[in-house]
Amino acid sequence: MAAEATAPHRWTWLPRVWGGVAVVLLGGWLAVQFGLVADSRAYLFTWLAESWVLLGVAIWLLRRVRAQAFGSRLQRLVVAALLIAVFLGQLSPLRGTFYPFTHWSMYTSPAAEVEYARFLLVSDGEVVEELDISALSLLASNRAILARLHVLLRATDDGDEQAENDLEASLRTISRFHDGTDFDTIEGQRCSVTGDRPVRTTCRTVLEVSA
Amino acid sequence: MIHADASAERLGLLRVVVFGAWLVHLSTTSVRGYAELPPELIEPAGLLRWLPMERIVGSPPILVGLQVAGIVLSILCLLGARPWPPIAATATVAILWHDGMIKSFQGFMNHAQVAILVASILLVIAPAADGLTPWREHRERRADRQPPGQWTYGSTLFATALVLSVAYSMIGIRRLLFGGWATFTDGSILRWVAARTDEYSVYGFRVGEWLLDLPGIAVLLPLGMLVVTLLEALSPLALFEDRFRRLWLAGLLPFHVSTLLLMNIFFWENLLLLLVLFVAPRSGKSEQKTLDRPRSSPA
């Protein structure tokens, strides 16, 4: 009984080892921040640092979460599997491999220039309205569909014919579901935001699709 | 830890929110529209790679059938129909198909709707149909199911909160490590606000345009972003520390509203999950205090 009470916890060394490696990785991360390491090595360093920090979060959670919080063995297994999948989805360099467990990242890299696409409905040379992307899906992913159209528009601008065909077909389909004013052309524009005080936005037409 | 001694109603509320959100998504999507998009756009991911995606998506009757099945199953789940596990499991498969099909057209898999997807998976193996249900016999079952101090209903709420907090933490950690200081000091947030305000959005808020003209905004916005990023990175603490949880909510709830007003980005499902999972959860402390308090002896 007494031996049991005084026995050291089996995993007490873990935070110390984690902390030691974290200090080394912090040094590497600072080197990346000050531009001493660049390109693929900088990415590798940062990825290692992220993985290590997430491992630290996992260790901390393992120590804090009481096992009795999960009633059955099945529930423990499901929660553990989901958490592992969430971590793998975040750290995997192959996006989508672990779908539905994907990258959780939003606005995680600084951007000197922010680009977006605009699709305008034109009638008799006048812009009458913006193409309503939500015609496909009101709430889920219309921003993501817009991002896909933006990728196709950029490729079209670079001379990719397949991308241009796909973009034209997509825009015609979406416009058929568009419940608005009559138009004769869809104009695809690439817009760019630069500067900070003030920000400047410039747009140029890349593509015109007849209705 | 939050959600010790959680009630059947609280778990029922999570069920209603999760399957209600899916019902909204399923019923506001034009699957016929997706069927007419060029099949070259389809890039299935994960398990969906094993399915004949192009053949399924190219057949509107199948797509509509799957959508209707998803809607009916979501309604049954929302109401807490029994037998719960098979109904919830089938609904989750239908939901996974719907979400995966839409995301296959995006060319990349984003994390939107992932939190409610994980929540639906966790609800399948939970006694989630005991509370907030119109069937009286379901409500009566719970009386003998939860002995005091047990986690019968709380474990699913805690597990969902755990996954959600880890996901928030991942975003914060990634922004701090990959973005570094430059993300908060080079004016990127101002350009993001300008672009998201100007580009197409179903919401159409233009508050960002007005805000960018205010004096001091070049300092305030990055500072706010840094504070939110730090709160996000520390999210798992909200599972255990009440004071931090209140501070965290005070930062994250307005943050979700501000991304809607300034950038037309609205994770309404996550906002609902935050409200159900982190606002006033029963942590078992009050019950414990009552038990610990010495009983006053009768005079």
PDB file of C-alpha atoms in Angstrom, chain A residues 138-141, chain B residues 17-26 28 113 116 203 256 259-260 265-275:
ATOM      1  CA  LEU A 138     -27.220  28.567 -50.056  1.00  0.00           C
ATOM      2  CA  LEU A 139     -24.955  28.187 -47.057  1.00  0.00           C
ATOM      3  CA  ALA A 140     -22.503  25.341 -47.486  1.00  0.00           C
ATOM      4  CA  SER A 141     -19.366  26.090 -49.400  1.00  0.00           C
TER       5      SER A 141
ATOM      6  CA  VAL B  17     -28.367  21.603 -33.121  1.00  0.00           C
ATOM      7  CA  VAL B  18     -26.172  19.126 -35.023  1.00  0.00           C
ATOM      8  CA  PHE B  19     -28.879  17.428 -37.065  1.00  0.00           C
ATOM      9  CA  GLY B  20     -30.792  20.706 -37.411  1.00  0.00           C
ATOM     10  CA  ALA B  21     -27.684  22.252 -38.992  1.00  0.00           C
ATOM     11  CA  TRP B  22     -27.399  19.307 -41.383  1.00  0.00           C
ATOM     12  CA  LEU B  23     -31.074  19.622 -42.220  1.00  0.00           C
ATOM     13  CA  VAL B  24     -30.489  23.266 -43.180  1.00  0.00           C
ATOM     14  CA  HIS B  25     -27.491  22.329 -45.354  1.00  0.00           C
ATOM     15  CA  LEU B  26     -29.249  19.416 -47.029  1.00  0.00           C
ATOM     16  CA  THR B  28     -30.710  24.437 -49.161  1.00  0.00           C
ATOM     17  CA  GLN B 113     -18.844  21.631 -41.314  1.00  0.00           C
ATOM     18  CA  ILE B 116     -20.770  19.104 -36.811  1.00  0.00           C
ATOM     19  CA  TYR B 203     -24.320  37.720 -46.711  1.00  0.00           C
ATOM     20  CA  HIS B 256     -17.414  34.740 -34.980  1.00  0.00           C
ATOM     21  CA  THR B 259     -15.846  37.688 -39.120  1.00  0.00           C
ATOM     22  CA  LEU B 260     -19.412  37.784 -40.464  1.00  0.00           C
ATOM     23  CA  ILE B 265     -17.335  34.576 -43.193  1.00  0.00           C
ATOM     24  CA  PHE B 266     -19.802  32.926 -40.848  1.00  0.00           C
ATOM     25  CA  PHE B 267     -19.229  29.600 -39.158  1.00  0.00           C
ATOM     26  CA  TRP B 268     -22.734  29.561 -37.714  1.00  0.00           C
ATOM     27  CA  GLU B 269     -22.571  25.843 -36.962  1.00  0.00           C
ATOM     28  CA  ASN B 270     -19.446  26.331 -34.830  1.00  0.00           C
ATOM     29  CA  LEU B 271     -21.049  29.312 -33.109  1.00  0.00           C
ATOM     30  CA  LEU B 272     -24.048  27.146 -32.178  1.00  0.00           C
ATOM     31  CA  LEU B 273     -21.722  24.383 -30.961  1.00  0.00           C
ATOM     32  CA  LEU B 274     -19.828  26.892 -28.793  1.00  0.00           C
ATOM     33  CA  LEU B 275     -23.108  28.001 -27.231  1.00  0.00           C
TER      34      LEU B 275
END
